């Protein structure tokens, strides 16, 4: 115990023993500065200076652009650009996939590679009749008031009524006799209309030209997108008056008829209607 107490006293004496730090002029040995120090004071002061330097360095690196030059730290501007590029890449991939699907459907229309869809009209009528049997079709008082209000509004809204009616009208692209009708068994998803050579071919409805070019089997072909996944196809033309991307009005001249192409047997127009990739019989909607 006495030895331990002696060692503690010696350590305390060493730590608290005073020293004098003197700064002298080398030429004249004149005393300029003098500091009274102990080992404990030097240790405490050195620790405080080290902690202060570490804190200043940490703040300087964390809150200034200097950290971008230190390995392991990434630039915030680069991170933002990377996120923007990632979002743009996802958007471009989505657009490319949509365009590829659309182009594939157009190719199937041009080649006629589509399976026939048979619709059972009787089953549709039976289902509709069953639904009407279940529903209570007797109008309520509120329904009658609403119907009268809508009727009065529509009575003076002539322009909207006319626009809605014309949205569903198809005009014949040409007038003539049908030499080959719509036949899914023969994969003839169109009607062939016999017309004189150089007859103007008109758009059946408003739309945008989706395709306009020459093919070996159908000569000059033009395809119009009418919206709502409805397109019309005009084949075996001798020339085209519209280009891809042009907007056309119904009954506007888009081509001149002819008798060209490997599959043509005489002057006629090969006309098709497609809805959502399914061929429609044009004679159902148009009186040629």
PDB file of C-alpha atoms in Angstrom, residues 44-261:
ATOM      1  CA  UNK A  44      -5.084  18.828 -21.898  1.00  0.00           C
ATOM      2  CA  UNK A  45      -4.274  21.611 -24.359  1.00  0.00           C
ATOM      3  CA  UNK A  46      -3.027  19.158 -27.010  1.00  0.00           C
ATOM      4  CA  UNK A  47      -6.196  17.009 -26.618  1.00  0.00           C
ATOM      5  CA  UNK A  48      -8.462  20.049 -26.997  1.00  0.00           C
ATOM      6  CA  UNK A  49      -6.608  21.193 -30.120  1.00  0.00           C
ATOM      7  CA  UNK A  50      -6.825  17.684 -31.659  1.00  0.00           C
ATOM      8  CA  UNK A  51     -10.568  17.445 -30.951  1.00  0.00           C
ATOM      9  CA  UNK A  52     -11.119  20.922 -32.404  1.00  0.00           C
ATOM     10  CA  UNK A  53      -9.195  20.029 -35.571  1.00  0.00           C
ATOM     11  CA  UNK A  54     -11.188  16.823 -36.030  1.00  0.00           C
ATOM     12  CA  UNK A  55     -14.489  18.686 -35.586  1.00  0.00           C
ATOM     13  CA  UNK A  56     -13.536  21.446 -38.053  1.00  0.00           C
ATOM     14  CA  UNK A  57     -12.355  18.874 -40.612  1.00  0.00           C
ATOM     15  CA  UNK A  58     -15.598  16.877 -40.278  1.00  0.00           C
ATOM     16  CA  UNK A  59     -17.802  19.942 -40.726  1.00  0.00           C
ATOM     17  CA  UNK A  60     -15.686  21.153 -43.647  1.00  0.00           C
ATOM     18  CA  UNK A  61     -16.010  17.818 -45.448  1.00  0.00           C
ATOM     19  CA  UNK A  62     -19.700  17.258 -44.678  1.00  0.00           C
ATOM     20  CA  UNK A  63     -21.071  20.689 -45.617  1.00  0.00           C
ATOM     21  CA  UNK A  64     -18.806  21.905 -48.430  1.00  0.00           C
ATOM     22  CA  UNK A  65     -18.231  20.693 -52.022  1.00  0.00           C
ATOM     23  CA  UNK A  66     -14.725  19.599 -51.010  1.00  0.00           C
ATOM     24  CA  UNK A  67     -16.131  16.175 -50.112  1.00  0.00           C
ATOM     25  CA  UNK A  68     -16.667  15.444 -53.829  1.00  0.00           C
ATOM     26  CA  UNK A  69     -12.883  15.269 -54.256  1.00  0.00           C
ATOM     27  CA  UNK A  70     -12.498  12.704 -51.472  1.00  0.00           C
ATOM     28  CA  UNK A  71     -12.670   9.038 -52.571  1.00  0.00           C
ATOM     29  CA  UNK A  72     -15.898   7.400 -51.420  1.00  0.00           C
ATOM     30  CA  UNK A  73     -18.104  10.497 -51.632  1.00  0.00           C
ATOM     31  CA  UNK A  74     -20.399  10.937 -54.669  1.00  0.00           C
ATOM     32  CA  UNK A  75     -21.537  14.209 -56.184  1.00  0.00           C
ATOM     33  CA  UNK A  76     -25.142  15.268 -55.519  1.00  0.00           C
ATOM     34  CA  UNK A  77     -25.349  16.656 -59.056  1.00  0.00           C
ATOM     35  CA  UNK A  78     -24.253  13.302 -60.466  1.00  0.00           C
ATOM     36  CA  UNK A  79     -26.846  11.499 -58.336  1.00  0.00           C
ATOM     37  CA  UNK A  80     -29.582  13.829 -59.599  1.00  0.00           C
ATOM     38  CA  UNK A  81     -28.503  13.327 -63.214  1.00  0.00           C
ATOM     39  CA  UNK A  82     -28.412   9.558 -62.696  1.00  0.00           C
ATOM     40  CA  UNK A  83     -31.988   9.564 -61.337  1.00  0.00           C
ATOM     41  CA  UNK A  84     -33.219  11.714 -64.235  1.00  0.00           C
ATOM     42  CA  UNK A  85     -31.540   9.425 -66.759  1.00  0.00           C
ATOM     43  CA  UNK A  86     -33.050   6.390 -65.038  1.00  0.00           C
ATOM     44  CA  UNK A  87     -36.565   7.869 -65.280  1.00  0.00           C
ATOM     45  CA  UNK A  88     -36.023   8.839 -68.937  1.00  0.00           C
ATOM     46  CA  UNK A  89     -34.759   5.340 -69.731  1.00  0.00           C
ATOM     47  CA  UNK A  90     -37.859   3.752 -68.186  1.00  0.00           C
ATOM     48  CA  UNK A  91     -40.113   6.109 -70.153  1.00  0.00           C
ATOM     49  CA  UNK A  92     -38.282   5.419 -73.408  1.00  0.00           C
ATOM     50  CA  UNK A  93     -38.487   1.654 -72.856  1.00  0.00           C
ATOM     51  CA  UNK A  94     -42.230   1.914 -72.265  1.00  0.00           C
ATOM     52  CA  UNK A  95     -42.699   3.988 -75.432  1.00  0.00           C
ATOM     53  CA  UNK A  96     -40.552   1.570 -77.453  1.00  0.00           C
ATOM     54  CA  UNK A  97     -42.578  -1.424 -76.225  1.00  0.00           C
ATOM     55  CA  UNK A  98     -45.844   0.333 -77.136  1.00  0.00           C
ATOM     56  CA  UNK A  99     -44.527   1.244 -80.585  1.00  0.00           C
ATOM     57  CA  UNK A 100     -43.288  -2.313 -81.165  1.00  0.00           C
ATOM     58  CA  UNK A 101     -46.708  -3.715 -80.253  1.00  0.00           C
ATOM     59  CA  UNK A 102     -48.422  -1.185 -82.523  1.00  0.00           C
ATOM     60  CA  UNK A 103     -46.086  -1.902 -85.441  1.00  0.00           C
ATOM     61  CA  UNK A 104     -46.612  -5.646 -84.959  1.00  0.00           C
ATOM     62  CA  UNK A 105     -50.392  -5.205 -85.159  1.00  0.00           C
ATOM     63  CA  UNK A 106     -50.044  -3.088 -88.313  1.00  0.00           C
ATOM     64  CA  UNK A 107     -47.835  -5.753 -89.912  1.00  0.00           C
ATOM     65  CA  UNK A 108     -50.427  -8.398 -89.119  1.00  0.00           C
ATOM     66  CA  UNK A 109     -53.058  -6.211 -90.808  1.00  0.00           C
ATOM     67  CA  UNK A 110     -50.932  -5.807 -93.925  1.00  0.00           C
ATOM     68  CA  UNK A 111     -50.164  -9.523 -94.156  1.00  0.00           C
ATOM     69  CA  UNK A 112     -53.635 -10.698 -93.169  1.00  0.00           C
ATOM     70  CA  UNK A 113     -52.161 -12.840 -90.395  1.00  0.00           C
ATOM     71  CA  UNK A 114     -55.059 -12.825 -87.975  1.00  0.00           C
ATOM     72  CA  UNK A 115     -57.391 -15.467 -86.672  1.00  0.00           C
ATOM     73  CA  UNK A 116     -61.071 -15.098 -87.448  1.00  0.00           C
ATOM     74  CA  UNK A 117     -63.324 -14.178 -84.554  1.00  0.00           C
ATOM     75  CA  UNK A 118     -66.767 -15.743 -84.553  1.00  0.00           C
ATOM     76  CA  UNK A 119     -69.403 -13.875 -82.561  1.00  0.00           C
ATOM     77  CA  UNK A 120     -72.552 -15.691 -81.534  1.00  0.00           C
ATOM     78  CA  UNK A 121     -75.255 -13.044 -81.876  1.00  0.00           C
ATOM     79  CA  UNK A 122     -77.941 -15.245 -80.307  1.00  0.00           C
ATOM     80  CA  UNK A 123     -75.977 -15.610 -77.064  1.00  0.00           C
ATOM     81  CA  UNK A 124     -75.488 -11.844 -76.888  1.00  0.00           C
ATOM     82  CA  UNK A 125     -79.198 -11.193 -77.373  1.00  0.00           C
ATOM     83  CA  UNK A 126     -80.087 -13.805 -74.733  1.00  0.00           C
ATOM     84  CA  UNK A 127     -77.666 -12.269 -72.240  1.00  0.00           C
ATOM     85  CA  UNK A 128     -79.022  -8.789 -72.892  1.00  0.00           C
ATOM     86  CA  UNK A 129     -82.595 -10.050 -72.510  1.00  0.00           C
ATOM     87  CA  UNK A 130     -81.679 -11.768 -69.220  1.00  0.00           C
ATOM     88  CA  UNK A 131     -80.172  -8.555 -67.897  1.00  0.00           C
ATOM     89  CA  UNK A 132     -83.262  -6.537 -68.795  1.00  0.00           C
ATOM     90  CA  UNK A 133     -85.498  -9.104 -67.091  1.00  0.00           C
ATOM     91  CA  UNK A 134     -83.597  -8.707 -63.838  1.00  0.00           C
ATOM     92  CA  UNK A 135     -83.454  -4.914 -63.873  1.00  0.00           C
ATOM     93  CA  UNK A 136     -86.333  -2.695 -62.883  1.00  0.00           C
ATOM     94  CA  UNK A 137     -86.749  -0.417 -65.902  1.00  0.00           C
ATOM     95  CA  UNK A 138     -89.577   1.671 -64.487  1.00  0.00           C
ATOM     96  CA  UNK A 139     -88.255   5.253 -64.220  1.00  0.00           C
ATOM     97  CA  UNK A 140     -88.264   6.892 -60.817  1.00  0.00           C
ATOM     98  CA  UNK A 141     -89.379  10.450 -60.141  1.00  0.00           C
ATOM     99  CA  UNK A 142     -85.783  11.721 -59.943  1.00  0.00           C
ATOM    100  CA  UNK A 143     -84.928   9.902 -63.179  1.00  0.00           C
ATOM    101  CA  UNK A 144     -87.865  11.510 -64.975  1.00  0.00           C
ATOM    102  CA  UNK A 145     -86.802  14.979 -63.814  1.00  0.00           C
ATOM    103  CA  UNK A 146     -83.221  14.349 -64.964  1.00  0.00           C
ATOM    104  CA  UNK A 147     -84.396  13.078 -68.361  1.00  0.00           C
ATOM    105  CA  UNK A 148     -86.543  16.174 -68.891  1.00  0.00           C
ATOM    106  CA  UNK A 149     -83.628  18.443 -67.937  1.00  0.00           C
ATOM    107  CA  UNK A 150     -81.229  16.713 -70.320  1.00  0.00           C
ATOM    108  CA  UNK A 151     -83.818  16.774 -73.097  1.00  0.00           C
ATOM    109  CA  UNK A 152     -84.257  20.538 -72.734  1.00  0.00           C
ATOM    110  CA  UNK A 153     -80.481  21.073 -72.764  1.00  0.00           C
ATOM    111  CA  UNK A 154     -80.004  18.935 -75.880  1.00  0.00           C
ATOM    112  CA  UNK A 155     -82.843  20.706 -77.652  1.00  0.00           C
ATOM    113  CA  UNK A 156     -80.775  23.890 -77.946  1.00  0.00           C
ATOM    114  CA  UNK A 157     -77.359  22.243 -78.235  1.00  0.00           C
ATOM    115  CA  UNK A 158     -77.388  21.682 -81.972  1.00  0.00           C
ATOM    116  CA  UNK A 159     -73.660  21.654 -82.615  1.00  0.00           C
ATOM    117  CA  UNK A 160     -72.761  19.030 -80.022  1.00  0.00           C
ATOM    118  CA  UNK A 161     -75.611  16.801 -81.194  1.00  0.00           C
ATOM    119  CA  UNK A 162     -74.479  16.988 -84.801  1.00  0.00           C
ATOM    120  CA  UNK A 163     -70.838  16.310 -83.909  1.00  0.00           C
ATOM    121  CA  UNK A 164     -71.754  13.227 -81.897  1.00  0.00           C
ATOM    122  CA  UNK A 165     -73.819  11.815 -84.736  1.00  0.00           C
ATOM    123  CA  UNK A 166     -71.119  12.213 -87.361  1.00  0.00           C
ATOM    124  CA  UNK A 167     -68.463  10.555 -85.215  1.00  0.00           C
ATOM    125  CA  UNK A 168     -69.918   7.150 -85.995  1.00  0.00           C
ATOM    126  CA  UNK A 169     -70.649   7.554 -89.725  1.00  0.00           C
ATOM    127  CA  UNK A 170     -68.436   5.884 -92.339  1.00  0.00           C
ATOM    128  CA  UNK A 171     -68.553   7.208 -95.883  1.00  0.00           C
ATOM    129  CA  UNK A 172     -67.812   4.930 -98.846  1.00  0.00           C
ATOM    130  CA  UNK A 173     -64.258   5.469-100.138  1.00  0.00           C
ATOM    131  CA  UNK A 174     -65.535   4.733-103.662  1.00  0.00           C
ATOM    132  CA  UNK A 175     -68.811   3.745-105.261  1.00  0.00           C
ATOM    133  CA  UNK A 176     -68.991   0.565-107.310  1.00  0.00           C
ATOM    134  CA  UNK A 177     -69.936  -3.075-107.337  1.00  0.00           C
ATOM    135  CA  UNK A 178     -68.348  -5.582-104.941  1.00  0.00           C
ATOM    136  CA  UNK A 179     -66.467  -8.314-106.805  1.00  0.00           C
ATOM    137  CA  UNK A 180     -65.189 -10.131-103.665  1.00  0.00           C
ATOM    138  CA  UNK A 181     -66.816  -9.802-100.290  1.00  0.00           C
ATOM    139  CA  UNK A 182     -65.601 -10.237 -96.745  1.00  0.00           C
ATOM    140  CA  UNK A 183     -64.768 -13.931 -96.126  1.00  0.00           C
ATOM    141  CA  UNK A 184     -62.937 -15.100 -92.980  1.00  0.00           C
ATOM    142  CA  UNK A 185     -62.708 -18.691 -94.260  1.00  0.00           C
ATOM    143  CA  UNK A 186     -60.659 -17.548 -97.266  1.00  0.00           C
ATOM    144  CA  UNK A 187     -58.758 -15.032 -95.099  1.00  0.00           C
ATOM    145  CA  UNK A 188     -60.101 -12.226 -97.242  1.00  0.00           C
ATOM    146  CA  UNK A 189     -60.674  -9.598 -94.572  1.00  0.00           C
ATOM    147  CA  UNK A 190     -61.853  -6.916 -96.989  1.00  0.00           C
ATOM    148  CA  UNK A 191     -64.200  -6.054 -99.812  1.00  0.00           C
ATOM    149  CA  UNK A 192     -62.966  -5.593-103.393  1.00  0.00           C
ATOM    150  CA  UNK A 193     -64.850  -2.801-105.157  1.00  0.00           C
ATOM    151  CA  UNK A 194     -64.726  -2.679-108.959  1.00  0.00           C
ATOM    152  CA  UNK A 195     -64.164   0.879-110.184  1.00  0.00           C
ATOM    153  CA  UNK A 196     -62.662   2.536-113.278  1.00  0.00           C
ATOM    154  CA  UNK A 197     -58.958   3.188-113.304  1.00  0.00           C
ATOM    155  CA  UNK A 198     -57.791   6.550-111.890  1.00  0.00           C
ATOM    156  CA  UNK A 199     -60.874   6.919-109.702  1.00  0.00           C
ATOM    157  CA  UNK A 200     -60.283   9.164-106.645  1.00  0.00           C
ATOM    158  CA  UNK A 201     -60.199   7.154-103.407  1.00  0.00           C
ATOM    159  CA  UNK A 202     -61.547   9.059-100.401  1.00  0.00           C
ATOM    160  CA  UNK A 203     -61.103   8.658 -96.652  1.00  0.00           C
ATOM    161  CA  UNK A 204     -63.989   6.878 -95.003  1.00  0.00           C
ATOM    162  CA  UNK A 205     -63.710   9.046 -91.838  1.00  0.00           C
ATOM    163  CA  UNK A 206     -61.502  11.625 -90.145  1.00  0.00           C
ATOM    164  CA  UNK A 207     -58.096  10.385 -89.025  1.00  0.00           C
ATOM    165  CA  UNK A 208     -54.314  10.426 -89.340  1.00  0.00           C
ATOM    166  CA  UNK A 209     -52.313   8.582 -92.000  1.00  0.00           C
ATOM    167  CA  UNK A 210     -50.528   5.760 -90.225  1.00  0.00           C
ATOM    168  CA  UNK A 211     -48.855   4.162 -93.261  1.00  0.00           C
ATOM    169  CA  UNK A 212     -48.421   5.295 -96.849  1.00  0.00           C
ATOM    170  CA  UNK A 213     -45.991   3.396 -99.073  1.00  0.00           C
ATOM    171  CA  UNK A 214     -45.562   0.950-101.943  1.00  0.00           C
ATOM    172  CA  UNK A 215     -45.588  -2.846-101.533  1.00  0.00           C
ATOM    173  CA  UNK A 216     -44.907  -5.519-104.112  1.00  0.00           C
ATOM    174  CA  UNK A 217     -48.163  -7.448-103.604  1.00  0.00           C
ATOM    175  CA  UNK A 218     -50.602  -4.539-103.073  1.00  0.00           C
ATOM    176  CA  UNK A 219     -48.828  -1.668-104.884  1.00  0.00           C
ATOM    177  CA  UNK A 220     -49.542   1.674-103.171  1.00  0.00           C
ATOM    178  CA  UNK A 221     -51.131   1.130 -99.739  1.00  0.00           C
ATOM    179  CA  UNK A 222     -52.442   3.743 -97.318  1.00  0.00           C
ATOM    180  CA  UNK A 223     -53.651   3.081 -93.767  1.00  0.00           C
ATOM    181  CA  UNK A 224     -55.586   5.644 -91.710  1.00  0.00           C
ATOM    182  CA  UNK A 225     -55.939   5.635 -87.922  1.00  0.00           C
ATOM    183  CA  UNK A 226     -59.401   6.942 -86.913  1.00  0.00           C
ATOM    184  CA  UNK A 227     -58.875   6.691 -83.156  1.00  0.00           C
ATOM    185  CA  UNK A 228     -60.455   4.291 -80.669  1.00  0.00           C
ATOM    186  CA  UNK A 229     -58.248   1.497 -82.143  1.00  0.00           C
ATOM    187  CA  UNK A 230     -60.089   1.698 -85.483  1.00  0.00           C
ATOM    188  CA  UNK A 231     -58.104   1.752 -88.753  1.00  0.00           C
ATOM    189  CA  UNK A 232     -58.997   1.558 -92.430  1.00  0.00           C
ATOM    190  CA  UNK A 233     -56.796   0.091 -95.200  1.00  0.00           C
ATOM    191  CA  UNK A 234     -56.820   0.999 -98.918  1.00  0.00           C
ATOM    192  CA  UNK A 235     -54.797  -1.213-101.305  1.00  0.00           C
ATOM    193  CA  UNK A 236     -53.999  -1.540-105.054  1.00  0.00           C
ATOM    194  CA  UNK A 237     -53.775   2.193-105.715  1.00  0.00           C
ATOM    195  CA  UNK A 238     -51.806   3.630-108.614  1.00  0.00           C
ATOM    196  CA  UNK A 239     -50.643   6.652-106.574  1.00  0.00           C
ATOM    197  CA  UNK A 240     -51.102   8.335-103.183  1.00  0.00           C
ATOM    198  CA  UNK A 241     -51.973  11.946-102.429  1.00  0.00           C
ATOM    199  CA  UNK A 242     -51.222  11.811 -98.698  1.00  0.00           C
ATOM    200  CA  UNK A 243     -48.103  10.963 -96.718  1.00  0.00           C
ATOM    201  CA  UNK A 244     -47.511   9.300 -93.388  1.00  0.00           C
ATOM    202  CA  UNK A 245     -48.483  11.568 -90.487  1.00  0.00           C
ATOM    203  CA  UNK A 246     -50.946  13.705 -92.482  1.00  0.00           C
ATOM    204  CA  UNK A 247     -54.355  14.458 -90.983  1.00  0.00           C
ATOM    205  CA  UNK A 248     -57.287  13.835 -93.328  1.00  0.00           C
ATOM    206  CA  UNK A 249     -60.983  14.645 -93.265  1.00  0.00           C
ATOM    207  CA  UNK A 250     -63.769  12.272 -94.216  1.00  0.00           C
ATOM    208  CA  UNK A 251     -64.357  12.102 -97.995  1.00  0.00           C
ATOM    209  CA  UNK A 252     -60.974  13.776 -98.653  1.00  0.00           C
ATOM    210  CA  UNK A 253     -59.065  12.299-101.601  1.00  0.00           C
ATOM    211  CA  UNK A 254     -56.164  10.201-100.317  1.00  0.00           C
ATOM    212  CA  UNK A 255     -55.223   8.074-103.373  1.00  0.00           C
ATOM    213  CA  UNK A 256     -55.933   7.267-107.035  1.00  0.00           C
ATOM    214  CA  UNK A 257     -57.195   3.795-107.857  1.00  0.00           C
ATOM    215  CA  UNK A 258     -55.433   1.445-110.239  1.00  0.00           C
ATOM    216  CA  UNK A 259     -54.708  -2.185-111.032  1.00  0.00           C
ATOM    217  CA  UNK A 260     -51.185  -2.689-109.756  1.00  0.00           C
ATOM    218  CA  UNK A 261     -49.589  -5.191-107.449  1.00  0.00           C
TER     219      UNK A 261
END
